[in-house]
Amino acid sequence: MAEDDQLFVDSTVSGEGTTLGGTPSNEIDVLDAVDLPVIVISRECRVARINRAATTVLGLKVSDLGCSLGNTLAGVQDLNRICARVIADGAPHRIETRDGDRHFLLRIAPYTGSDRQILGAVLTFTNVTAFRASIEQAIYEREYTKAILNTVVDPVVVLDGKLQVQTANRAFYGIFGVSRDETQGISIRKLGNNQWETSEAWKSIEISLSGPNEFQAVEIDRESPTGRKTLVLDARRLAGVGDSLILITFHDVTQRKQAERTTSLLAAIVDFSDDAILSKKLDGTITSWNQSAERLFGYKAKEAIGQHITLIVPWERRSEEEDILRRLARGERVEHFETVRRRKDGSYLDLSLTISPIRDAVGKVIGASNVARDIGERKRIEAALRESEERFRAIVETTPECVKLISADGTLLHMNRSGLEMVGARSADEVVGKNVYDLIAPEDRDRFQAFNETVCRGERGSLQFDIVGLEGKRRQMETHAAPLRNPDETVVHLAVTADISERKKAEELLRKSEERFRALVTASSDVVYRMSPDWSEMRELDGRGFIADTGKPRKDWLNEYIHPEDQPIVLRTIREAVRTKSMFELEHRVRQTDGTLGWTNSRAVPLLNANGEILEWFGAATDVTARKEAEESFRKLAQTLDAEVRTRTRELEEQSNQVRELSWRLLRSQEEERRHIARELHDSAGQTLTVLGISLAQLVQKTGRNAPELATEAEQIQETVQQLHREIRTTSYLLHPPLLDENGLYSAISWYVQGLLERSGLEVRLDVSKEFGRLPHEMELVIFRLVQECLTNIHRHSDSETASIRIARESNQITLDIRDQGKGMSPARLVEIQSGRSGVGISGMRERLRQFDGTMDIESDSSGTRVFATVPLPKAASPEDQTKAELLQTTVSDLNTV
């Protein structure tokens, strides 16, 4: 364990990173290559490792190593407690924290050593400040626009050139008494029972749309669902969307109350707007100040009203404000003016100002309305976006594939450095701006031109073709393309193209290899066959004289070849193989060419495409009829011998005391041998595989740098070794669980139940007190083997998905109650077991219990099986037994130390 800890610490040191020991390393530190701050802590929540980003972003120092995490990051509340819980439970945790005006997503995850013991935790910090701000800004702008549109009292509608309704606000639908679906695409002339059909207003709008003149507002009287109303109709072309759309507003001037309500509503909008809204006189005196202004600038309304606007203007920008006041006096409007203003606390903030003149009843400018929006987050997001674009551009330029843009006429608009190397260009000027078709091999040029035109029409696709570079070198290429729409609405061809010349050579070698494989199959005596991905069709079968060949693909192969009694298990095995994409293997009966039944050992493997989908199944079947007939003869002989053995056994039961003693000694010898084998597997094979795993990890790193084409295979070998290591460790634990010696019966059974659930899916409910205590070693071993044998039988024979185990310690005995909810045993089988004529497993269970004067009863019916056993407790342990127990505990401790 200590060696594993040191291995982890040593392997995480490189570059400028430092570990708790303070020892630098020449190895490349993966953690220092990560942009995120990373902190590694020990089980005692002390800083054991920090990367370069942690020192830069969080301000940590080398002197923080070895310090308590809670003192190092004092700003995170209860951090030590959270980390301790993660280390204790093994469950990752994440929280959001702040460092000043920065927001971080803190993820805490445990890490383990080679023995799967948790050594500490790893903390990573992701800066989510810009992300949170962009989300909040997007939600705000969407809701702000929707609220303004739907709270505007006047009806607003957008019409096309034929005066058909395209969209409208809630007030429009209300005044006309229609729904959105009833008006979509309908001419506005048709609304209101066609009373708008002859209105002169529409003629005026049509004339305005056809000429350069602006539409003059008109007043019209019309009936509405709420009565007759007088409306002022005004129309404007929508800028930036062409000449075919027009925005029409209807201003209801029927009642003064409507205007008063509108005024009140607008005042509420100003008061509760997220933007700071204030008004001022032409001399700069502030006359109004809404709640958002209080929040943004820090001044209360009573502090700001009456003060000069320079209260929030930095000294160096006073001339800017004076210019704004002069422009307002001339009646000009200042829109989206980006500037800097000062808060009450002296800090500065970026704002976007929209300033409109306020006029009196005669149109004279008497002041101004300021709408200020905080754009600090937007500025930071824009900077981050520019940085992201630069990174993306760097990625494109450094990717090994060719990345290019092509216009619809074949002009090459852009090509990255890798692409230039593929076509033999020393600079972009040699190919960019020229027709890309000149680089395509003549036989593929028409196909590529058609493909390019298809992509520029908005379709995605892939194509393989050859190119001839500027130096005359031919390459085989594969491109994956998608349309890219430019801001001017033109569509270009964006493609990532790879040089597949080497892959094509490999495919040719593979084809030749397949031809050799087919020749090998032809020379084999086994039946060979091909099946569709779901086995619904047998595509080909060469029976080799054992079974009839298929003249053509056939779907009735199951009934034609497979014995009816074997068809269900064949189908179940097929479904499992298809589901797991693993080998199909089964022995079953088939109809031979002469009509008689024979036996075959059939095996088939799936052939997968690059996406992991099954293309077809290729299989071979071996004639095992002779072997099966021999096995049947042996089975009958075995039955005869078994009957004779049973007869002899009954005769020998009268002298069973000596045999039982010998059996007990054999069982003890078997346990000792299991313990010895488990120890050898753990100490010898386990250590050898650990060294092999370390060597493979180093090999993976080297191949990743020097031979990337071998890295995947090396990683697969490493995974296989790790899997073998886990299986050997599991096998050694099953042979003799070390937890039984170290922690007692409760821990050992809990471990075995959990492992069985992972291996077989059998869910076991264990009912045993954690304060069960310890028993004599031999007695604990007998109880554990009894539980192990019962669960094995449940898994193999009962078809039950669940089981329960209850172990209780009474004053004078231990009781075990093990049950399942499976199919149970037949009455004949149950009688055989109860009479002692059972298999080796149950006999062994009874023999183990008999050494402690224990008993075992088995009950079974269609609802499941129950095994109930009792083991008397010894009155008191003798000094000799205590000495043996202490010696055993010392031996176990020595093994754990080793």
Short mmCIF file of C-alpha atoms in Angstrom, two decimals, residues 494-773:
data_model
loop_
_atom_site.label_atom_id
_atom_site.label_comp_id
_atom_site.label_asym_id
_atom_site.label_seq_id
_atom_site.Cartn_x
_atom_site.Cartn_y
_atom_site.Cartn_z
CA LEU A 494 -16.83 23.32 -45.80
CA ALA A 495 -14.89 20.06 -45.84
CA VAL A 496 -12.45 18.04 -43.76
CA THR A 497 -10.43 15.80 -46.06
CA ALA A 498 -8.05 13.02 -45.06
CA ASP A 499 -5.33 11.31 -47.06
CA ILE A 500 -6.42 7.65 -47.18
CA SER A 501 -3.70 6.38 -49.49
CA GLU A 502 -2.19 4.24 -46.74
CA ARG A 503 -5.63 3.00 -45.69
CA LYS A 504 -6.40 1.94 -49.24
CA LYS A 505 -3.18 -0.02 -49.35
CA ALA A 506 -4.16 -1.68 -46.08
CA GLU A 507 -7.62 -2.51 -47.48
CA GLU A 508 -6.00 -4.17 -50.48
CA LEU A 509 -3.82 -6.23 -48.18
CA LEU A 510 -6.92 -7.12 -46.18
CA ARG A 511 -8.72 -8.22 -49.34
CA LYS A 512 -5.85 -10.51 -50.22
CA SER A 513 -5.83 -11.81 -46.64
CA GLU A 514 -9.54 -12.57 -46.94
CA GLU A 515 -8.90 -14.51 -50.12
CA ARG A 516 -6.30 -16.60 -48.30
CA PHE A 517 -8.75 -17.08 -45.45
CA ARG A 518 -11.42 -18.33 -47.85
CA ALA A 519 -8.93 -20.79 -49.25
CA LEU A 520 -8.24 -22.02 -45.72
CA VAL A 521 -11.96 -22.40 -45.07
CA THR A 522 -12.34 -24.37 -48.28
CA ALA A 523 -9.61 -26.74 -47.14
CA SER A 524 -11.30 -27.25 -43.72
CA SER A 525 -13.64 -30.17 -43.00
CA ASP A 526 -16.00 -28.06 -40.85
CA VAL A 527 -19.39 -26.83 -42.05
CA VAL A 528 -19.20 -23.06 -42.76
CA TYR A 529 -22.11 -20.65 -42.98
CA ARG A 530 -23.03 -16.96 -43.18
CA MET A 531 -26.04 -15.36 -41.46
CA SER A 532 -27.77 -11.97 -41.67
CA PRO A 533 -27.18 -9.51 -38.78
CA ASP A 534 -30.34 -10.64 -36.92
CA TRP A 535 -30.07 -14.32 -38.03
CA SER A 536 -33.41 -14.08 -39.84
CA GLU A 537 -31.79 -15.35 -43.04
CA MET A 538 -29.11 -17.92 -43.76
CA ARG A 539 -27.18 -16.37 -46.62
CA GLU A 540 -24.88 -19.31 -47.38
CA LEU A 541 -24.09 -22.79 -46.02
CA ASP A 542 -21.47 -25.29 -47.18
CA GLY A 543 -22.50 -28.54 -45.50
CA ARG A 544 -19.39 -30.55 -46.48
CA GLY A 545 -21.56 -33.68 -46.84
CA PHE A 546 -22.65 -33.52 -43.18
CA ILE A 547 -25.79 -31.43 -43.74
CA ALA A 548 -27.42 -30.22 -46.95
CA ASP A 549 -26.00 -27.12 -48.68
CA THR A 550 -28.13 -24.02 -49.28
CA GLY A 551 -28.69 -23.34 -52.95
CA LYS A 552 -29.73 -19.78 -52.15
CA PRO A 553 -30.42 -17.58 -49.11
CA ARG A 554 -33.29 -19.01 -47.09
CA LYS A 555 -35.34 -17.83 -44.10
CA ASP A 556 -36.68 -21.29 -43.07
CA TRP A 557 -33.28 -22.55 -42.01
CA LEU A 558 -34.32 -23.07 -38.38
CA ASN A 559 -37.02 -25.62 -39.19
CA GLU A 560 -34.97 -27.13 -42.00
CA TYR A 561 -31.80 -27.88 -40.03
CA ILE A 562 -32.42 -27.61 -36.26
CA HIS A 563 -34.16 -30.30 -34.15
CA PRO A 564 -37.52 -28.92 -32.82
CA GLU A 565 -36.58 -29.54 -29.19
CA ASP A 566 -33.33 -27.56 -29.60
CA GLN A 567 -34.88 -24.58 -31.43
CA PRO A 568 -35.79 -22.59 -28.25
CA ILE A 569 -32.25 -22.72 -26.80
CA VAL A 570 -30.77 -21.91 -30.21
CA LEU A 571 -32.98 -18.80 -30.45
CA ARG A 572 -32.13 -17.72 -26.89
CA THR A 573 -28.42 -18.09 -27.55
CA ILE A 574 -28.76 -16.13 -30.81
CA ARG A 575 -30.61 -13.27 -29.08
CA GLU A 576 -27.94 -13.02 -26.39
CA ALA A 577 -25.12 -13.09 -28.96
CA VAL A 578 -26.82 -10.36 -31.06
CA ARG A 579 -27.46 -8.25 -27.97
CA THR A 580 -23.87 -8.45 -26.74
CA LYS A 581 -22.25 -8.65 -30.19
CA SER A 582 -20.25 -11.60 -28.93
CA MET A 583 -19.52 -15.13 -30.18
CA PHE A 584 -22.40 -17.55 -30.69
CA GLU A 585 -21.42 -21.01 -29.43
CA LEU A 586 -23.73 -23.97 -28.83
CA GLU A 587 -23.92 -27.75 -29.21
CA HIS A 588 -27.26 -28.87 -30.67
CA ARG A 589 -28.86 -31.48 -32.88
CA VAL A 590 -29.21 -31.04 -36.65
CA ARG A 591 -30.77 -32.98 -39.52
CA GLN A 592 -28.06 -34.69 -41.57
CA THR A 593 -28.09 -35.13 -45.35
CA ASP A 594 -29.50 -38.68 -44.97
CA GLY A 595 -32.35 -37.45 -42.77
CA THR A 596 -30.96 -38.81 -39.50
CA LEU A 597 -30.12 -36.65 -36.49
CA GLY A 598 -26.59 -35.65 -35.71
CA TRP A 599 -24.83 -33.38 -33.25
CA THR A 600 -22.81 -30.26 -34.08
CA ASN A 601 -20.70 -27.78 -32.14
CA SER A 602 -21.59 -24.49 -33.84
CA ARG A 603 -19.61 -21.26 -33.41
CA ALA A 604 -20.17 -17.91 -35.13
CA VAL A 605 -18.60 -14.46 -34.76
CA PRO A 606 -20.09 -11.08 -35.77
CA LEU A 607 -18.40 -8.97 -38.45
CA LEU A 608 -18.70 -5.28 -37.47
CA ASN A 609 -18.38 -2.07 -39.45
CA ALA A 610 -16.51 1.03 -38.33
CA ASN A 611 -19.52 2.15 -36.26
CA GLY A 612 -19.68 -1.13 -34.38
CA GLU A 613 -22.81 -2.33 -36.20
CA ILE A 614 -23.15 -5.98 -37.18
CA LEU A 615 -22.79 -6.57 -40.93
CA GLU A 616 -23.20 -10.35 -40.85
CA TRP A 617 -22.24 -13.48 -38.92
CA PHE A 618 -19.60 -15.96 -40.06
CA GLY A 619 -19.73 -19.39 -38.49
CA ALA A 620 -18.29 -22.90 -38.53
CA ALA A 621 -19.88 -26.11 -37.25
CA THR A 622 -18.03 -29.29 -36.28
CA ASP A 623 -19.60 -32.74 -36.48
CA VAL A 624 -19.56 -34.10 -32.89
CA THR A 625 -22.08 -36.90 -33.43
CA ALA A 626 -19.58 -39.63 -32.62
CA ARG A 627 -18.51 -37.88 -29.46
CA LYS A 628 -22.12 -37.43 -28.33
CA GLU A 629 -22.89 -41.10 -28.95
CA ALA A 630 -19.83 -42.01 -26.88
CA GLU A 631 -20.95 -39.62 -24.15
CA GLU A 632 -24.39 -41.26 -24.12
CA SER A 633 -22.75 -44.65 -23.69
CA PHE A 634 -20.61 -43.26 -20.92
CA ARG A 635 -23.69 -41.69 -19.31
CA LYS A 636 -25.50 -45.01 -19.23
CA LEU A 637 -22.38 -46.68 -17.87
CA ALA A 638 -22.11 -43.92 -15.28
CA GLN A 639 -25.70 -44.48 -14.24
CA THR A 640 -24.96 -48.17 -13.76
CA LEU A 641 -21.84 -47.40 -11.80
CA ASP A 642 -23.70 -44.76 -9.79
CA ALA A 643 -26.32 -47.32 -8.80
CA GLU A 644 -23.60 -49.69 -7.70
CA VAL A 645 -21.81 -46.93 -5.83
CA ARG A 646 -25.03 -45.97 -4.03
CA THR A 647 -25.50 -49.59 -2.98
CA ARG A 648 -21.94 -49.79 -1.74
CA THR A 649 -22.29 -46.40 -0.02
CA ARG A 650 -25.28 -47.54 1.98
CA GLU A 651 -23.24 -50.54 3.12
CA LEU A 652 -20.35 -48.34 4.14
CA GLU A 653 -22.45 -45.78 6.02
CA GLU A 654 -22.40 -48.09 9.07
CA GLN A 655 -18.65 -47.48 9.31
CA SER A 656 -18.86 -43.79 8.41
CA ASN A 657 -17.26 -42.38 11.58
CA GLN A 658 -13.74 -42.97 10.36
CA VAL A 659 -14.69 -41.87 6.86
CA ARG A 660 -16.23 -38.66 8.23
CA GLU A 661 -13.09 -37.92 10.16
CA LEU A 662 -11.08 -38.46 7.03
CA SER A 663 -13.55 -36.28 5.09
CA TRP A 664 -13.16 -33.51 7.62
CA ARG A 665 -9.39 -33.74 7.35
CA LEU A 666 -9.69 -33.61 3.57
CA LEU A 667 -11.91 -30.56 3.81
CA ARG A 668 -9.40 -28.88 6.08
CA SER A 669 -6.61 -29.85 3.72
CA GLN A 670 -8.67 -28.48 0.86
CA GLU A 671 -9.11 -25.18 2.72
CA GLU A 672 -5.40 -25.02 3.44
CA GLU A 673 -4.64 -25.71 -0.21
CA ARG A 674 -7.12 -23.03 -1.23
CA ARG A 675 -5.46 -20.61 1.16
CA HIS A 676 -2.05 -21.52 -0.26
CA ILE A 677 -3.20 -21.16 -3.90
CA ALA A 678 -4.95 -17.85 -3.13
CA ARG A 679 -1.79 -16.54 -1.47
CA GLU A 680 0.34 -17.64 -4.42
CA LEU A 681 -2.05 -16.01 -6.90
CA HIS A 682 -2.09 -12.78 -4.92
CA ASP A 683 1.64 -12.60 -4.10
CA SER A 684 3.24 -14.08 -7.22
CA ALA A 685 0.88 -13.70 -10.17
CA GLY A 686 -0.59 -10.46 -8.78
CA GLN A 687 2.80 -8.79 -8.38
CA THR A 688 3.96 -10.02 -11.79
CA LEU A 689 0.84 -8.57 -13.43
CA THR A 690 1.31 -5.30 -11.54
CA VAL A 691 4.86 -4.98 -12.95
CA LEU A 692 3.53 -5.93 -16.39
CA GLY A 693 0.78 -3.29 -16.06
CA ILE A 694 3.33 -0.60 -15.17
CA SER A 695 5.50 -1.61 -18.14
CA LEU A 696 2.50 -1.52 -20.46
CA ALA A 697 1.52 1.95 -19.14
CA GLN A 698 5.01 3.18 -20.02
CA LEU A 699 4.73 1.46 -23.40
CA VAL A 700 1.39 3.21 -24.05
CA GLN A 701 2.99 6.59 -23.27
CA LYS A 702 5.93 5.87 -25.59
CA THR A 703 3.78 4.59 -28.44
CA GLY A 704 1.52 7.64 -28.06
CA ARG A 705 4.52 9.82 -28.76
CA ASN A 706 6.59 7.70 -31.14
CA ALA A 707 4.19 5.24 -32.80
CA PRO A 708 0.58 6.49 -32.60
CA GLU A 709 -0.57 3.72 -34.93
CA LEU A 710 0.33 1.16 -32.20
CA ALA A 711 -1.13 3.13 -29.30
CA THR A 712 -4.65 1.70 -29.59
CA GLU A 713 -3.40 -1.91 -29.66
CA ALA A 714 -1.10 -1.21 -26.71
CA GLU A 715 -4.02 0.25 -24.76
CA GLN A 716 -6.13 -2.83 -25.55
CA ILE A 717 -3.31 -5.09 -24.27
CA GLN A 718 -3.07 -2.94 -21.15
CA GLU A 719 -6.83 -3.27 -20.56
CA THR A 720 -6.59 -7.07 -21.04
CA VAL A 721 -3.78 -7.28 -18.45
CA GLN A 722 -5.81 -5.16 -16.02
CA GLN A 723 -8.85 -7.40 -16.55
CA LEU A 724 -6.68 -10.52 -15.95
CA HIS A 725 -5.31 -8.90 -12.78
CA ARG A 726 -8.84 -8.25 -11.51
CA GLU A 727 -9.98 -11.79 -12.35
CA ILE A 728 -6.96 -13.38 -10.63
CA ARG A 729 -7.57 -11.24 -7.56
CA THR A 730 -11.28 -12.21 -7.54
CA THR A 731 -10.34 -15.91 -7.96
CA SER A 732 -7.87 -15.74 -5.08
CA TYR A 733 -10.48 -14.08 -2.87
CA LEU A 734 -13.06 -16.72 -3.80
CA LEU A 735 -10.57 -19.51 -2.96
CA HIS A 736 -10.01 -18.01 0.46
CA PRO A 737 -11.45 -14.58 1.32
CA PRO A 738 -8.90 -12.62 3.39
CA LEU A 739 -11.71 -10.58 4.97
CA LEU A 740 -12.83 -13.72 6.81
CA ASP A 741 -9.51 -13.83 8.71
CA GLU A 742 -9.17 -10.08 9.09
CA ASN A 743 -12.69 -8.78 9.88
CA GLY A 744 -14.84 -11.83 10.45
CA LEU A 745 -17.97 -13.38 9.02
CA TYR A 746 -20.03 -10.22 8.39
CA SER A 747 -17.42 -8.49 6.21
CA ALA A 748 -16.54 -11.66 4.27
CA ILE A 749 -20.17 -12.53 3.43
CA SER A 750 -20.97 -8.88 2.54
CA TRP A 751 -18.01 -8.85 0.14
CA TYR A 752 -19.01 -12.15 -1.44
CA VAL A 753 -22.67 -11.06 -1.89
CA GLN A 754 -21.57 -7.83 -3.58
CA GLY A 755 -19.17 -9.68 -5.90
CA LEU A 756 -21.84 -12.24 -6.82
CA LEU A 757 -24.24 -9.39 -7.70
CA GLU A 758 -21.64 -7.88 -10.04
CA ARG A 759 -20.77 -11.23 -11.68
CA SER A 760 -24.23 -12.78 -12.03
CA GLY A 761 -26.86 -10.12 -11.31
CA LEU A 762 -28.24 -12.14 -8.34
CA GLU A 763 -29.59 -9.62 -5.81
CA VAL A 764 -29.13 -10.86 -2.23
CA ARG A 765 -30.67 -9.28 0.88
CA LEU A 766 -28.27 -9.88 3.79
CA ASP A 767 -29.62 -9.70 7.33
CA VAL A 768 -26.81 -10.00 9.85
CA SER A 769 -25.90 -7.63 12.64
CA LYS A 770 -22.67 -5.65 12.32
CA GLU A 771 -22.12 -6.47 16.01
CA PHE A 772 -22.33 -10.19 15.24
CA GLY A 773 -18.87 -10.64 16.70
#
